[in-house]
Coordinates of C-alpha atoms in Angstrom, one line a residue:
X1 CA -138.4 -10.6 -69.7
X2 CA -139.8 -7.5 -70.9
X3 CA -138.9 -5.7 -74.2
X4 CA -137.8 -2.9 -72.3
X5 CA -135.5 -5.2 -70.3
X6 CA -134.0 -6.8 -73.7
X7 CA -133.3 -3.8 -75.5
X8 CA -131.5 -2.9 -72.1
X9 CA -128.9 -5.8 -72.8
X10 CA -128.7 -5.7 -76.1
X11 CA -127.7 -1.9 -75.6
X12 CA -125.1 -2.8 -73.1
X13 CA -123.9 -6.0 -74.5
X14 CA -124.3 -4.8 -78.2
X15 CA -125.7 -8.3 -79.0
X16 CA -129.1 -10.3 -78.7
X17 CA -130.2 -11.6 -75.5
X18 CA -129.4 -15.0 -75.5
X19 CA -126.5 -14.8 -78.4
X20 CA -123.4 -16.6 -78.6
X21 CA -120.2 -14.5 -76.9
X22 CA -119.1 -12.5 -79.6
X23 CA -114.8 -12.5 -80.5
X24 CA -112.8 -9.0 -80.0
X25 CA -112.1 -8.1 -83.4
X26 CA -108.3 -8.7 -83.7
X27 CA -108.2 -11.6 -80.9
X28 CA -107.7 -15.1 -82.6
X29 CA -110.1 -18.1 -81.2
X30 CA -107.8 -20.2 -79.2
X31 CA -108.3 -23.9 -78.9
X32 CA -106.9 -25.9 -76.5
X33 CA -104.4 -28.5 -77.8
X34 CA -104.6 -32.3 -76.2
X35 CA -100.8 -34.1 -76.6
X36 CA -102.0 -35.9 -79.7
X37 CA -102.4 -32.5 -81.5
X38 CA -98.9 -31.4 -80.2
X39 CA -97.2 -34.4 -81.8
X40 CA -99.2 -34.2 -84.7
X41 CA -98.2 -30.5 -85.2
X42 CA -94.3 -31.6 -84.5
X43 CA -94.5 -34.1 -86.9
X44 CA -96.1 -32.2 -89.8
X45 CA -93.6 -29.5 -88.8
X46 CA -90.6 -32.7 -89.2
X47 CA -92.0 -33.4 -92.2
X48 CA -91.4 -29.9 -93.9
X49 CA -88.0 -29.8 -92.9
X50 CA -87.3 -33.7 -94.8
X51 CA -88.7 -32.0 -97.6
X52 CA -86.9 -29.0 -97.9
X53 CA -83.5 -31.3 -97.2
X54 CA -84.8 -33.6 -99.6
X55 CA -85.4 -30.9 -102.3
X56 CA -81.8 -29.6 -101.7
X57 CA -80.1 -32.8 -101.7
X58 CA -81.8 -33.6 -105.2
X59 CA -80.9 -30.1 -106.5
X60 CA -77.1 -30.7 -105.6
X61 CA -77.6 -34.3 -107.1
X62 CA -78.6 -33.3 -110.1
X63 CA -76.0 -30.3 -110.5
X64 CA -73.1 -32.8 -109.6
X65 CA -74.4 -35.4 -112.2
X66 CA -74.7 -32.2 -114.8
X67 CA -70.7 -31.4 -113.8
X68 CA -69.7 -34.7 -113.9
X69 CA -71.1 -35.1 -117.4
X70 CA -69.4 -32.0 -118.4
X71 CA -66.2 -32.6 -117.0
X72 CA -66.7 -35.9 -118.7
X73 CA -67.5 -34.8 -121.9
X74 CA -64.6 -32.0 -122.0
X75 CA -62.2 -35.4 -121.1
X76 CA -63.4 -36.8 -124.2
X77 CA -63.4 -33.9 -126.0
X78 CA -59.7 -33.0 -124.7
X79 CA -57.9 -36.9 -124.9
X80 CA -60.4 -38.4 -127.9
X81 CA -61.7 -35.7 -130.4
X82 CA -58.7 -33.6 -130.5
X83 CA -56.3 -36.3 -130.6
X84 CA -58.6 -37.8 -133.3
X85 CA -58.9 -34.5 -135.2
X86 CA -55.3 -33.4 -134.8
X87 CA -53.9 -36.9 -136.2
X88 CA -56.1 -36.9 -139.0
X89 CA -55.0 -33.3 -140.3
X90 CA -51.7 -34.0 -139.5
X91 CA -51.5 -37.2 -141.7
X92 CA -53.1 -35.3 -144.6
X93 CA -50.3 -32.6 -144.1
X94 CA -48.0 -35.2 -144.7
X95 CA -49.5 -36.6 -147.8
X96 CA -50.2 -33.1 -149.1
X97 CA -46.2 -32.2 -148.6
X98 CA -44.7 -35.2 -150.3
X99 CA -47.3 -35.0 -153.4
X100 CA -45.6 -32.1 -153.6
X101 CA -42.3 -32.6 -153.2
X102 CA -42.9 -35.8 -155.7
X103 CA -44.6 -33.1 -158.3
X104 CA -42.0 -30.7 -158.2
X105 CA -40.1 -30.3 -161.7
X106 CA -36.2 -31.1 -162.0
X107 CA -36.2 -27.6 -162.6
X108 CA -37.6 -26.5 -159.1
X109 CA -36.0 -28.4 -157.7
X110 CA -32.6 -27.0 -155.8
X111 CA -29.2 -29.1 -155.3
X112 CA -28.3 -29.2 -151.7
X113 CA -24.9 -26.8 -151.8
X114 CA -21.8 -27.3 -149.9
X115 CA -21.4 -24.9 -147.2
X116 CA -17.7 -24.2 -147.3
X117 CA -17.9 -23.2 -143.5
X118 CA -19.1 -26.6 -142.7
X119 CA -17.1 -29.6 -140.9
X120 CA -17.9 -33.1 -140.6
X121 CA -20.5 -33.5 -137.8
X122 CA -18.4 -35.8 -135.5
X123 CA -15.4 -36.4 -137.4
X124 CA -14.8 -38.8 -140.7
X125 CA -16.1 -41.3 -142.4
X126 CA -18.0 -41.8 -145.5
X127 CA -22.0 -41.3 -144.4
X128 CA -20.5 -38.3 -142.4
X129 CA -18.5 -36.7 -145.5
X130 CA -21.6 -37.2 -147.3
X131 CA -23.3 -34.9 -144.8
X132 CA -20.9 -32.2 -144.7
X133 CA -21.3 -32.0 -148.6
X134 CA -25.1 -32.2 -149.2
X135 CA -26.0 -29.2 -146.6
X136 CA -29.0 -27.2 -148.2
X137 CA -31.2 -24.5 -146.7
X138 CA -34.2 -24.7 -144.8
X139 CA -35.4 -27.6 -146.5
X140 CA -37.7 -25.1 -148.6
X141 CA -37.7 -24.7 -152.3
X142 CA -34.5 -22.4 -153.6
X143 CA -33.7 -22.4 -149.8
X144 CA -36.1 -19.5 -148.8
X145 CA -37.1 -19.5 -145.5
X146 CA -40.2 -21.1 -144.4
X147 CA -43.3 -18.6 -143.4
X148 CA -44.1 -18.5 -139.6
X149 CA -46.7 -21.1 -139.3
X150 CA -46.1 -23.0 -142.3
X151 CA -45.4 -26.7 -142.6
X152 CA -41.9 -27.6 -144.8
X153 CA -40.4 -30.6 -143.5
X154 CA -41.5 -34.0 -142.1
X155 CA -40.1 -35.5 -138.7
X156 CA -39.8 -39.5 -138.5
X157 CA -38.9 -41.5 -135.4
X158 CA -39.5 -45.4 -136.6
X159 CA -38.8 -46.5 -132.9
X160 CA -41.8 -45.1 -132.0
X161 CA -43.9 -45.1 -134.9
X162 CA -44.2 -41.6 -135.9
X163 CA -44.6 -39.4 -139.1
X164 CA -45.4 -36.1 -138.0
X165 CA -44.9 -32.3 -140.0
X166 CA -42.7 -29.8 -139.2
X167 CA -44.0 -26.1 -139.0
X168 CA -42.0 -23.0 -138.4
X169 CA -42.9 -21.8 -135.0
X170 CA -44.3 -23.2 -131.5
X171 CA -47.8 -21.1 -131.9
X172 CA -50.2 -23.6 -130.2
X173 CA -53.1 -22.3 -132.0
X174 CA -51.4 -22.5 -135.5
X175 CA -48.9 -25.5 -135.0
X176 CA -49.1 -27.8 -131.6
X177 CA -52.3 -27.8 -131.1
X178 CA -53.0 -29.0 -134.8
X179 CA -50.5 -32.1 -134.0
X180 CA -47.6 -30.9 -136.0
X181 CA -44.0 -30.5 -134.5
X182 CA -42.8 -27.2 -134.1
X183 CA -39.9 -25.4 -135.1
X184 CA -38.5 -23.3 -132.4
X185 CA -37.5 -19.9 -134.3
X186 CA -34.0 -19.0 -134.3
X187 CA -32.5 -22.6 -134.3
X188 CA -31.0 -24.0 -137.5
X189 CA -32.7 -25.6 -139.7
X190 CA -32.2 -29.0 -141.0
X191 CA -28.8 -29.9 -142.2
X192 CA -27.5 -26.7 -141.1
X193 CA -24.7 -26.7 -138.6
X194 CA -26.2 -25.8 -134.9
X195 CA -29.5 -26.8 -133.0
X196 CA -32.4 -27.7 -135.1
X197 CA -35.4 -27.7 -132.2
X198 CA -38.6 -29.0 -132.4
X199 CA -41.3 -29.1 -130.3
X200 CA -44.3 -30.7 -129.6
X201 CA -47.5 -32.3 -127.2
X202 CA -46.8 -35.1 -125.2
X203 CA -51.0 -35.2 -124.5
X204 CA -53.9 -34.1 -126.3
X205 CA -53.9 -32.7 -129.7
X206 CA -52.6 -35.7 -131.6
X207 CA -49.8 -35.8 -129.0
X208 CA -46.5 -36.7 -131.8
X209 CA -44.2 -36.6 -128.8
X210 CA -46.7 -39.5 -126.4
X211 CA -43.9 -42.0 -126.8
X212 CA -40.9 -40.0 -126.8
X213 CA -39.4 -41.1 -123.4
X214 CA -39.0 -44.8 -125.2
X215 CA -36.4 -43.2 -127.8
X216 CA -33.1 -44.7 -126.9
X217 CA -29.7 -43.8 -127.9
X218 CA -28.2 -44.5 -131.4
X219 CA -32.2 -44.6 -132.8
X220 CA -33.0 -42.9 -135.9
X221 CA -34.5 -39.4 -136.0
X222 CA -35.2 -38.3 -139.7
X223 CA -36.2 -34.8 -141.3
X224 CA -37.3 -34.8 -145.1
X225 CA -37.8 -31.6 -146.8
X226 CA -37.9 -30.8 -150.2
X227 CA -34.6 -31.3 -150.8
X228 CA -32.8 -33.7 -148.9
X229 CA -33.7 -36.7 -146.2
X230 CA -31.2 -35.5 -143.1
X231 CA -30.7 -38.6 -140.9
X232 CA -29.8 -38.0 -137.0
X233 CA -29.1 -40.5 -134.7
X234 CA -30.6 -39.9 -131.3
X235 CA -27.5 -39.5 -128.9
X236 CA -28.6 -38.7 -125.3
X237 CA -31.8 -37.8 -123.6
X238 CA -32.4 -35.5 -120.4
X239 CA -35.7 -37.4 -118.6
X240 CA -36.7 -34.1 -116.7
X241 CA -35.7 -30.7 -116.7
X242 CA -37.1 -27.3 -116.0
X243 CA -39.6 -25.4 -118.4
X244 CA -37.2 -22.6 -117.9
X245 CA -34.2 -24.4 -119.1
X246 CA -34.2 -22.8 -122.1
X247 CA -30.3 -23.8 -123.1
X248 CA -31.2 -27.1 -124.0
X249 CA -32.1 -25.8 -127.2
X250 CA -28.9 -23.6 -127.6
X251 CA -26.4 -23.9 -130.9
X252 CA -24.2 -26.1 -128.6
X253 CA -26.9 -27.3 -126.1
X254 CA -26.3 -27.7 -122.4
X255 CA -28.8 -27.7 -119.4
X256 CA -28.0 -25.0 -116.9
X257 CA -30.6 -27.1 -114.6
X258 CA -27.9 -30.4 -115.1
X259 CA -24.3 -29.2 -115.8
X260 CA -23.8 -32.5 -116.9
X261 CA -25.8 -32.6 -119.6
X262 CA -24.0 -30.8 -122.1
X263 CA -22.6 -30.7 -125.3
X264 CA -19.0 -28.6 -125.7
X265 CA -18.0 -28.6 -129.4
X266 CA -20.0 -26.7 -132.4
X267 CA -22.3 -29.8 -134.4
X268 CA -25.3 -30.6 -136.2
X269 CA -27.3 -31.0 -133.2
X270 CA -31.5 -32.2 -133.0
X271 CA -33.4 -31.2 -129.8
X272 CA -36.7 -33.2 -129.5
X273 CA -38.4 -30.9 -126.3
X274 CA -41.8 -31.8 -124.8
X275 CA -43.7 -31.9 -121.6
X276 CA -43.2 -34.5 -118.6
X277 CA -44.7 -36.4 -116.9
X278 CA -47.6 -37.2 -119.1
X279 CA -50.7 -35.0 -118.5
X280 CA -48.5 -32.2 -116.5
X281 CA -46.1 -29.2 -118.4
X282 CA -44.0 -29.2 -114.8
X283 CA -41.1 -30.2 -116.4
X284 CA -39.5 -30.9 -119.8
X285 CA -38.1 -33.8 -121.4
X286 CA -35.5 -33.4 -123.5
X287 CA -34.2 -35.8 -126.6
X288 CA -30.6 -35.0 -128.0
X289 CA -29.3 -36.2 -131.7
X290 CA -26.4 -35.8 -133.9
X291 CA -26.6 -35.5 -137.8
X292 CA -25.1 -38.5 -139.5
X293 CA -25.9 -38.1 -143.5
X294 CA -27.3 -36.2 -145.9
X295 CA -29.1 -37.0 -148.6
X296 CA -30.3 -35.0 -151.8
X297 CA -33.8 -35.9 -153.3
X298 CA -32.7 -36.1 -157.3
X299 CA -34.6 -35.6 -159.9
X300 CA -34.6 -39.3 -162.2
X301 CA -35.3 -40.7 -158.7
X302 CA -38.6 -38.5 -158.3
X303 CA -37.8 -37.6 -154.7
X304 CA -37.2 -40.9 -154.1
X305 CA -33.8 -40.2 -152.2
X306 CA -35.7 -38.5 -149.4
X307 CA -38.7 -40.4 -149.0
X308 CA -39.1 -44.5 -148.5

């Protein structure tokens, strides 16, 4: 062909004479696919998808072993370390209040007066005339009143093992939740004629009151304080009641949830309150006792009347 000819094509075709076709620029080279190709393509495609799903499933794996280990470790933390902590503190409460009381001078030491108001908790007898002539205060030096928080008396229940302090108040923060019993405000205090009403965890935080449902009837509930050992007998117990019950725990207690359950003559009453069933606060269980004696810590015996 002549050159004139060429440069003819290459003018119209805009391309050698003789070149490959030239692509449209914007116009992807297709290629025909056989079936092998097509499965191959829907398999790689499968494959993407496993790994995504595979990816997720290990990411929620992972996050519910992480929870699990948390909710774990906040189990521990919550029926172990506080019980643990709680006890310990509590025990050292205890020792720190009767080195005290033991410490104390003749002279600090105040006689548990007669209250001339008071009568004989359930009628004679010698333990029970003893009572009604060794009432004292709040079971606090010179019978001031004990400050909000602070810990003045000492609660055991042999039946169940326990030796637990007595602070004024129900705070959680500043009383429960360091495993002491609380003092519901208001109440009377020990030896006093009324409701004395304590408080305290069933679960967690050295839990005093774990083993309160097994106190039976005529078992021993003791307060010591710094001036006299106050012996009550446990007299009846309310398994379940409502948190909102709040009568139980009245100078003459009755439940307003179970009319039955009532007392109907002034006393020296003891209300042991705490949560039921274990592990819940639905409802409360409630522990009722009667004072039976009185006895003064004197001073030859070195406190010895109220402690042993």
């Amino acid at each position: 062909m002549s050159a004139v000819g060429r440069a003819a094509l290459e003018g119209a075709g805009g391309r050698s004479y003789g070149a490959p076709p030239r692509r449209e620029a914007g116009v992807r080279r297709q290629r025909c696919q056989g079936p092998r190709e097509r499965r191959l393509r829907r398999s790689g495609a499968r494959r993407g998808r496993r790994a995504v799903a595979a990816r997720v499933l290990w990411t929620s794996g992972e996050l519910a072993v992480t929870l699990g280990l948390v909710a774990l470790l906040f189990v521990v933390h919550e029926l172990w370390l506080t019980n643990r902590q709680a006890r310990q503190g509590a025990a050292r409460e205890v020792a720190a209040l009767e080195r005290e009381w033991r410490t104390r001078g003749p002279g600090d030491r105040t006689a548990p007066e007669a209250d001339p108001r008071d009568a004989s908790p359930a009628g004679g007898g010698p333990e029970r005339d003893r009572a009604a002539t060794a009432r004292t205060g709040p079971g606090t030096s010179g019978g001031s009143a004990p400050r909000r928080d602070q810990s003045y008396a000492v609660l055991r229940i042999p039946r169940i093992g326990l030796t637990v302090p007595v602070a004024e108040g129900v705070s959680r923060s500043a009383v429960l939740n360091k495993g002491y019993v609380g003092h519901y405000p208001g109440t009377a205090q020990p030896g006093r004629a009324g409701n004395v009403a304590l408080a305290g965890h069933r679960n967690t935080h050295g839990e005093p009151f774990r083993r309160l449902d097994e106190v039976r009837p005529g078992d021993t509930l003791r307060i010591d304080t710094a001036d006299a050992r106050y012996t009550y007998v446990a007299d009846r117990t309310l398994p379940r009641t409502s948190p909102s019950d709040g009568t139980v725990i009245a100078k003459v207690p009755y439940s307003s949830a179970r009319p039955r359950q009532r007392y109907t003559e002034p006393g020296y009453y003891l209300t042991l309150t705490t949560c039921t069933p274990e592990f819940t606060s639905r409802y409360r269980l409630v522990v009722w006792g009667r004072l039976t004696s009185a006895v003064p810590r004197t001073a030859d015996a070195g406190g010895q009347g109220a402690g042993g």
